[in-house]
PDB file of C-alpha atoms in Angstrom:
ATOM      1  CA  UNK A 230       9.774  -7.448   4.964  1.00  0.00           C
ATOM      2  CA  UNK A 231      10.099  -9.161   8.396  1.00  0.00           C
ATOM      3  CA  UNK A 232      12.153 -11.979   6.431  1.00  0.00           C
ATOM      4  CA  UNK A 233      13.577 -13.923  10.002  1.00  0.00           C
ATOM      5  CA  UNK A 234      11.849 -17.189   9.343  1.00  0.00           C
ATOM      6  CA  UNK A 235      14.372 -17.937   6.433  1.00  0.00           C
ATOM      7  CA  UNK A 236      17.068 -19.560   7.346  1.00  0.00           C
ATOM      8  CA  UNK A 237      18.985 -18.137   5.004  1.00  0.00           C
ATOM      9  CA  UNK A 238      18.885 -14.313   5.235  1.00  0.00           C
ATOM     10  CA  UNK A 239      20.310 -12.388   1.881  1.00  0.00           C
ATOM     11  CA  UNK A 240      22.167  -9.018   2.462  1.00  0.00           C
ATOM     12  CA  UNK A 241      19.285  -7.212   0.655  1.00  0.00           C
ATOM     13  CA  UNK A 242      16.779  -8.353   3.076  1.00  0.00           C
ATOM     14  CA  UNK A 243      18.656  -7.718   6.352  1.00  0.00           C
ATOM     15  CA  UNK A 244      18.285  -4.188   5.215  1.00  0.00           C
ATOM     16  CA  UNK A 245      14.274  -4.357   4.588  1.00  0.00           C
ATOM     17  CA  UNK A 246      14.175  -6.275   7.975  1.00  0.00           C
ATOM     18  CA  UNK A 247      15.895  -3.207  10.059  1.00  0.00           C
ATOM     19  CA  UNK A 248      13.876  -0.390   7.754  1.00  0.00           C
ATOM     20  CA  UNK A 249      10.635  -1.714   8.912  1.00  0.00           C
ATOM     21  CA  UNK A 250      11.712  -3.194  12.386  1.00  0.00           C
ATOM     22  CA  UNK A 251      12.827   0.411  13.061  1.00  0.00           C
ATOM     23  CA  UNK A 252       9.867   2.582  11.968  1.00  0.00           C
ATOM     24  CA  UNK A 253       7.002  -0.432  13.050  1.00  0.00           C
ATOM     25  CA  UNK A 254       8.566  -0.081  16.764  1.00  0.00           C
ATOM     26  CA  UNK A 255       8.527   3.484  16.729  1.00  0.00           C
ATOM     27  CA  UNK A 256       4.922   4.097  15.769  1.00  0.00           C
ATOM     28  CA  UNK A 257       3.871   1.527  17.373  1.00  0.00           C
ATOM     29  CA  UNK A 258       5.093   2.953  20.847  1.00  0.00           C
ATOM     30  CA  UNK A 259       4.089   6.404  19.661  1.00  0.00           C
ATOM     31  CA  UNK A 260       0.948   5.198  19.295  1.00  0.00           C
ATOM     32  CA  UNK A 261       0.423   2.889  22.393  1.00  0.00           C
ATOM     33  CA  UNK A 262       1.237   6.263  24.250  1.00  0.00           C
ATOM     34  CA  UNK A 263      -1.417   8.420  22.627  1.00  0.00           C
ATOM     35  CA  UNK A 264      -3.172   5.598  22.895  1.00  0.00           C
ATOM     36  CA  UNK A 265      -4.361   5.374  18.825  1.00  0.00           C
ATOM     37  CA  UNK A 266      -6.363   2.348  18.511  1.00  0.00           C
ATOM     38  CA  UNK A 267      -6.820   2.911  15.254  1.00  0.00           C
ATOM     39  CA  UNK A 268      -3.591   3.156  14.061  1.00  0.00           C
ATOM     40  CA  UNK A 269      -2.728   0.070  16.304  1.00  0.00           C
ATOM     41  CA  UNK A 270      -5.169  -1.901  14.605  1.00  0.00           C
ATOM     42  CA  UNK A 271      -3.493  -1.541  11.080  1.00  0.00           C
ATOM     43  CA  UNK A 272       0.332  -1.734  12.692  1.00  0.00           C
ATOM     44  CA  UNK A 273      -1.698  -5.732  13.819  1.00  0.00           C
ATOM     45  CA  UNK A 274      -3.088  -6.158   9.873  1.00  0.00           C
ATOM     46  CA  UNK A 275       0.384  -5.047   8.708  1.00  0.00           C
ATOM     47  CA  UNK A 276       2.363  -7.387  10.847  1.00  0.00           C
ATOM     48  CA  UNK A 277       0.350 -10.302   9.736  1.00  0.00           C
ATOM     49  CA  UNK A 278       0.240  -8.912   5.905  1.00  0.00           C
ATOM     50  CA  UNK A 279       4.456  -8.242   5.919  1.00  0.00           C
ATOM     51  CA  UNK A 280       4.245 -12.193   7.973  1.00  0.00           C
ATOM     52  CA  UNK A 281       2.634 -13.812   5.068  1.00  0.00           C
ATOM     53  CA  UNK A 282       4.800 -12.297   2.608  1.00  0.00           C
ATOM     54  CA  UNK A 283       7.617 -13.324   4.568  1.00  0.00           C
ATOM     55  CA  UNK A 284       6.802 -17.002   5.225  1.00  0.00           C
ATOM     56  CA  UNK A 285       6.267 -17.176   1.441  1.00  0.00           C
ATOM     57  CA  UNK A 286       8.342 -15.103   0.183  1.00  0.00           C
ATOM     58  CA  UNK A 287      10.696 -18.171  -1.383  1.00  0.00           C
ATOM     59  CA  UNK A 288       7.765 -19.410  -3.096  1.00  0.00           C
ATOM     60  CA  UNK A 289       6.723 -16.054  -4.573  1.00  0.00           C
ATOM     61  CA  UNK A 290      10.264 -14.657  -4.968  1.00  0.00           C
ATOM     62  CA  UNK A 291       8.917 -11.352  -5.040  1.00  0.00           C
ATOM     63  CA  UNK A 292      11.557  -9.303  -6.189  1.00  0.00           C
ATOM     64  CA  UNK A 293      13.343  -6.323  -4.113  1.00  0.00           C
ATOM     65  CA  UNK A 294      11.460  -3.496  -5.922  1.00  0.00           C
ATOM     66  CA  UNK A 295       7.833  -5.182  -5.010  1.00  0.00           C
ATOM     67  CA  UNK A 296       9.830  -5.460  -1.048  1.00  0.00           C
ATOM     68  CA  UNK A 297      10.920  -2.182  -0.857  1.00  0.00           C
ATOM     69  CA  UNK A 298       7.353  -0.400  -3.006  1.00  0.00           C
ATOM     70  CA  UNK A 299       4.908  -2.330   0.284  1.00  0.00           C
ATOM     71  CA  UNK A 300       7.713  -1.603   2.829  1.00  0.00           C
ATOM     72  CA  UNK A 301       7.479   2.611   1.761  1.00  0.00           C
ATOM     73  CA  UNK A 302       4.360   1.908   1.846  1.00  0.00           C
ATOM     74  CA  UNK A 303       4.257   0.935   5.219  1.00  0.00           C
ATOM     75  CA  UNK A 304       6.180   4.167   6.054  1.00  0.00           C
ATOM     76  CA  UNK A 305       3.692   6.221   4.535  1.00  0.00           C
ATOM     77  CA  UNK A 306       0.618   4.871   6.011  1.00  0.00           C
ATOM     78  CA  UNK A 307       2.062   4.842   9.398  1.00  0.00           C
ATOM     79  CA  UNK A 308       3.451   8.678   9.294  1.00  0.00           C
ATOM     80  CA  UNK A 309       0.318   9.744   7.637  1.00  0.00           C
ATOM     81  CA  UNK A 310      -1.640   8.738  10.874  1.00  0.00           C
ATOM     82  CA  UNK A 311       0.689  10.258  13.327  1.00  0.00           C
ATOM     83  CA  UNK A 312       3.207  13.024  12.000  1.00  0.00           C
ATOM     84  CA  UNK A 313       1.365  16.486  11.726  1.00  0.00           C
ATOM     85  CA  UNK A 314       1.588  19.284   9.633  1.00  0.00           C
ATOM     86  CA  UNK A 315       0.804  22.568  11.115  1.00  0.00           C
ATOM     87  CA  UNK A 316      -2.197  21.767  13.083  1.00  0.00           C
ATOM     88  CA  UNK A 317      -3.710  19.104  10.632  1.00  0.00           C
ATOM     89  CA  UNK A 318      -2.741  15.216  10.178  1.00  0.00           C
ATOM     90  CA  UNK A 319      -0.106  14.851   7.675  1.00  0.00           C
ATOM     91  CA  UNK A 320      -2.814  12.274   6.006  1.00  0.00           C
ATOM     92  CA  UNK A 321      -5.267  15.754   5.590  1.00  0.00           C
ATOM     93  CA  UNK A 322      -1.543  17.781   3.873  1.00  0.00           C
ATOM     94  CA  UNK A 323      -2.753  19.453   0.659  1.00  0.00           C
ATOM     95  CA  UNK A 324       0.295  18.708  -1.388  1.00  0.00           C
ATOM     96  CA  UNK A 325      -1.202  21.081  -5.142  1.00  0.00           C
ATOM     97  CA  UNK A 326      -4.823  22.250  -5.385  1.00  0.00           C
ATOM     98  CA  UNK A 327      -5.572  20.421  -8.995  1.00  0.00           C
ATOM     99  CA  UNK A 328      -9.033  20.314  -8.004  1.00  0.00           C
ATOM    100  CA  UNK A 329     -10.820  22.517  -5.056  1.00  0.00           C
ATOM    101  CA  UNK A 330     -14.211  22.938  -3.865  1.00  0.00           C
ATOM    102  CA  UNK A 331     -15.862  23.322  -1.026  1.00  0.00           C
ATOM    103  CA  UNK A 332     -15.964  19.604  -0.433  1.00  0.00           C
ATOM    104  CA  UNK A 333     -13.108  18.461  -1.028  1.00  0.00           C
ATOM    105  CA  UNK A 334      -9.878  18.893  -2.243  1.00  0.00           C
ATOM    106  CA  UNK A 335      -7.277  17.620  -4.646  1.00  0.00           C
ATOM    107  CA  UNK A 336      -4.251  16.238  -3.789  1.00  0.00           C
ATOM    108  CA  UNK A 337      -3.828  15.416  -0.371  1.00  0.00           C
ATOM    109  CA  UNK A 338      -1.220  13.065   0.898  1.00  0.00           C
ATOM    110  CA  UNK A 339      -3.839  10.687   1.790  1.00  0.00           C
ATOM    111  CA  UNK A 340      -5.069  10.086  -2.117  1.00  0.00           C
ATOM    112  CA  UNK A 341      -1.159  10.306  -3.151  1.00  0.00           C
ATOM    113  CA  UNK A 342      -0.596   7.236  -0.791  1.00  0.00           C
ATOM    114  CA  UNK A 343      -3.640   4.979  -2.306  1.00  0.00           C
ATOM    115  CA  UNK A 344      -2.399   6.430  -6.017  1.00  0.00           C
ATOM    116  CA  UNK A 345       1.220   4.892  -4.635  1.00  0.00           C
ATOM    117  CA  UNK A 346      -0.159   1.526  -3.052  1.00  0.00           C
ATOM    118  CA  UNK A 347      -2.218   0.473  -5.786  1.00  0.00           C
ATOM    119  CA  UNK A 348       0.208   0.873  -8.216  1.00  0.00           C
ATOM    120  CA  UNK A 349       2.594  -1.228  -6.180  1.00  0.00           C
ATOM    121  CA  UNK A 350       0.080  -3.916  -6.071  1.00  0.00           C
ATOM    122  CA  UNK A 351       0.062  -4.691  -9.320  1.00  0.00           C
ATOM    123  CA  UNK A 352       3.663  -6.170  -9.424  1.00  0.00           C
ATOM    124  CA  UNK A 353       2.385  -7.695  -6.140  1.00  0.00           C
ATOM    125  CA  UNK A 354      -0.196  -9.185  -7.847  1.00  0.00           C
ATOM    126  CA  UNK A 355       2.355 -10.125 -11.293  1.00  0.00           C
ATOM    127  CA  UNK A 356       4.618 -11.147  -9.204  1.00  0.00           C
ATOM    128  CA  UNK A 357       2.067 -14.030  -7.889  1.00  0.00           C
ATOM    129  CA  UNK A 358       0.568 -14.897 -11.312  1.00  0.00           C
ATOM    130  CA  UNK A 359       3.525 -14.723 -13.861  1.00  0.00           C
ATOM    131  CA  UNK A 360       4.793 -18.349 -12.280  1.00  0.00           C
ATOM    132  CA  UNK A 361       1.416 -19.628 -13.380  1.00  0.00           C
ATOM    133  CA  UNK A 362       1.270 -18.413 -16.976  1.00  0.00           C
ATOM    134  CA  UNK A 363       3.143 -20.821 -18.754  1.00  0.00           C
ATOM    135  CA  UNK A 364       0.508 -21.840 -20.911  1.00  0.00           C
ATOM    136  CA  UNK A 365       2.183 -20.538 -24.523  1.00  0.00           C
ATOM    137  CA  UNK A 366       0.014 -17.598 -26.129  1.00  0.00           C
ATOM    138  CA  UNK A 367      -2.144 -16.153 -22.779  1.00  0.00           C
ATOM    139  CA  UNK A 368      -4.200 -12.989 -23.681  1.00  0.00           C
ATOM    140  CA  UNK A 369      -2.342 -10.652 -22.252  1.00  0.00           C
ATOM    141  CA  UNK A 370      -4.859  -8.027 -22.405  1.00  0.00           C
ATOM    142  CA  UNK A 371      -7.456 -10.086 -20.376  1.00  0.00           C
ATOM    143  CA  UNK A 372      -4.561 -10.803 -17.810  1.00  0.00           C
ATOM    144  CA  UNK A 373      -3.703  -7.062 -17.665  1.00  0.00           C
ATOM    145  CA  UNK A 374      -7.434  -6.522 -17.315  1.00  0.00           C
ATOM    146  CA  UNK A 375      -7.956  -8.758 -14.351  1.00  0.00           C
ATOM    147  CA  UNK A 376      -4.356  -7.642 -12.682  1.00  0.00           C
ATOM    148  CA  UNK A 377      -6.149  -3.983 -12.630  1.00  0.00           C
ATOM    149  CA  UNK A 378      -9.358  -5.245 -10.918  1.00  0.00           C
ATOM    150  CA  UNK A 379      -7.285  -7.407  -8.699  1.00  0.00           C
ATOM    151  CA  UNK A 380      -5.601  -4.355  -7.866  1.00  0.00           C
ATOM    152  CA  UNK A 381      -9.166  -2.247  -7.547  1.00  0.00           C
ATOM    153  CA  UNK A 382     -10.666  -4.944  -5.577  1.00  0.00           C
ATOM    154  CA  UNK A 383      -8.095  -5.181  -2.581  1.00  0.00           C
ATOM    155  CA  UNK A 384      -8.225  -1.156  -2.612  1.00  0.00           C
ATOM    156  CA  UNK A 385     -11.757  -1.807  -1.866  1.00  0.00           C
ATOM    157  CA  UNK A 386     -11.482  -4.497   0.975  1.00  0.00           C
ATOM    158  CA  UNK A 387      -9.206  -1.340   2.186  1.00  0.00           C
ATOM    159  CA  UNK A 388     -12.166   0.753   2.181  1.00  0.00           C
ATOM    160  CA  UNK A 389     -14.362  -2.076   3.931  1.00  0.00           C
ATOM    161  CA  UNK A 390     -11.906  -2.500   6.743  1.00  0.00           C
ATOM    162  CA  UNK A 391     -11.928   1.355   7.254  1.00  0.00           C
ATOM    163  CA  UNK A 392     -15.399   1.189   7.314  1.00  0.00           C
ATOM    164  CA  UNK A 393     -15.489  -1.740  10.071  1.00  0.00           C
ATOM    165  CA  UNK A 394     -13.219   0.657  12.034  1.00  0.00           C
ATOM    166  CA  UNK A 395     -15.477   3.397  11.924  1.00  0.00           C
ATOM    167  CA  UNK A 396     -18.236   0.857  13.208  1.00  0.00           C
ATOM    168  CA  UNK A 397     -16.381  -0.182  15.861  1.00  0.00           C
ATOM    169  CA  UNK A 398     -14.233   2.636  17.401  1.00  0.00           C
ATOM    170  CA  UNK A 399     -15.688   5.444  18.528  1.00  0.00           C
ATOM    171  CA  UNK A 400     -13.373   8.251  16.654  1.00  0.00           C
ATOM    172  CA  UNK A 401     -11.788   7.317  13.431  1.00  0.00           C
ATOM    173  CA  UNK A 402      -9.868   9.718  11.225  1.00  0.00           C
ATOM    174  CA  UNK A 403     -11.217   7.636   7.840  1.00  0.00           C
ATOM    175  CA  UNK A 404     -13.656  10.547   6.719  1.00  0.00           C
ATOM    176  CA  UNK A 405     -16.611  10.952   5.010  1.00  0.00           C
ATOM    177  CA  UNK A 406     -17.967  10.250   1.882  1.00  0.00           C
ATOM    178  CA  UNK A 407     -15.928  12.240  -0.874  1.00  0.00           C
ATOM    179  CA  UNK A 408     -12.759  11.383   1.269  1.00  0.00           C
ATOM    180  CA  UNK A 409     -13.890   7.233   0.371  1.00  0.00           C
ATOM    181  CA  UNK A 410     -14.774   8.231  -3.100  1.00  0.00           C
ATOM    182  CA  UNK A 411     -11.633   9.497  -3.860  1.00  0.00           C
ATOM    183  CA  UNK A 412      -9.683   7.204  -2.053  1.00  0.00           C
ATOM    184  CA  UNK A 413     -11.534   4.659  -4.283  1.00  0.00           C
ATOM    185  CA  UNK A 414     -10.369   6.621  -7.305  1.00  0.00           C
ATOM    186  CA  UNK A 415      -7.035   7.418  -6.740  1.00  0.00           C
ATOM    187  CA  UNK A 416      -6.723   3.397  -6.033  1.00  0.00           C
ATOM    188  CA  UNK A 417      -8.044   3.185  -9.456  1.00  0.00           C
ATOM    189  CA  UNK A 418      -5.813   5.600 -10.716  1.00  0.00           C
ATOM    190  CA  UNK A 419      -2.784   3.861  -9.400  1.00  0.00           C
ATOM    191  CA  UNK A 420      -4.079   0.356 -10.263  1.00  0.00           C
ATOM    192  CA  UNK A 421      -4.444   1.926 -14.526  1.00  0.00           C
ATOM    193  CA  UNK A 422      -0.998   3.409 -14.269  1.00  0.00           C
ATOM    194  CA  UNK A 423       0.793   0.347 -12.641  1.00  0.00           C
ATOM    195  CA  UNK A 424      -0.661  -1.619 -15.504  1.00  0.00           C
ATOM    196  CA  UNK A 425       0.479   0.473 -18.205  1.00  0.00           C
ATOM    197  CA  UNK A 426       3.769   0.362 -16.459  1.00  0.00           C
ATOM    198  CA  UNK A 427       4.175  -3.236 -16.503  1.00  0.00           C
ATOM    199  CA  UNK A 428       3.089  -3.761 -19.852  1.00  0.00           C
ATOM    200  CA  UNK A 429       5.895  -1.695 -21.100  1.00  0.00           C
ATOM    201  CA  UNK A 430       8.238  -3.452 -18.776  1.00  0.00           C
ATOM    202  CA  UNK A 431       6.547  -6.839 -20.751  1.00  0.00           C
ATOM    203  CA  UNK A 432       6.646  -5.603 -23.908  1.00  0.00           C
ATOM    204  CA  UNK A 433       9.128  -7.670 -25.387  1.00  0.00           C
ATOM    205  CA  UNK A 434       8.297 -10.332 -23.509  1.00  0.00           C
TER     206      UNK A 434
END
């Protein structure tokens, strides 16, 4: 992340700090010149997001594959609003047709980028409360529990603050109501296997 308030900058992170410097510049030029509000909006709430993490970062020593999962993500999000695809957003790109109707279809970049983020935020959200469980013999399956609807829960303050955009600017690219649905799934879907994937990482733990 933008690491530059430590004063003590390991090689590791000089290498997140250029990945994102470079591709957070370049969108957010592109879209100052096509003049993308929307987009601008979230490049503001990811500045301040990749800032927290930053200017906590020693205290949360969040590891370099949590760093590296949110900074792809980053990537994603931001090429998804801008890059096209033939003559559709890359966020509308219809990767395989595992389920098609007339209303919708399944899987699109967009619902493979909430699968992706919500299964990163699960070590996100580990990596904040496994510091704090040193209390000998925690349920782990009421901790895995409440990781997943941690997880669920910020996917759906996502889903708010799309919703707040659409409110407020007067073209949005968030979709209707089977694009939030699934979004809302595929965050759940992400959140279940990032779950399973840390409790196998635990295991022996």
């Amino acid at each position: 992340m933008f690491v530059f308030v430590k004063m003590n900058i390991k090689k590791g992170e000089w290498l997140l700090i250029l990945f994102n410097f470079i591709y957070v510049i370049s969108f957010l030029i592109y879209y100052i010149k096509i003049e993308n509000y929307e987009f601008l909006s979230y490049i503001f709430i990811m500045l301040v997001l990749f800032s927290v993490i930053a200017l906590t970062l020693k205290k949360t020593g969040f590891n370099y594959f949590v760093l590296w999962g949110l900074s792809i993500w980053g990537l994603l999000h931001m090429a998804g609003g801008s890059l096209k695809v033939g003559n559709e957003g890359l966020y509308a790109f219809r990767i395989i047709p595992i389920w098609v109707t007339e209303n919708f279809y399944v899987l699109r970049f967009d619902q493979f980028v909430h699968f992706y983020l919500y299964f990163v935020m699960v070590f996100v959200i580990w990596g904040l409360l496994k510091k704090e469980l040193k209390v000998e013999g925690w349920n782990k399956f009421v901790v895995y529990a409440l990781i997943c609807l941690g997880s669920i829960g910020i996917g759906g303050l996502n889903e708010v603050i799309e919703f707040i955009m659409v409110l407020v600017l007067a073209e949005t690219g968030v979709g209707g109501y089977y694009n939030t649905a699934w979004d809302i799934v595929f965050n759940t879907l992400g959140a279940l296997l990032g779950v399973l994937v840390l409790m196998f990482v635990n295991r022996k733990r």
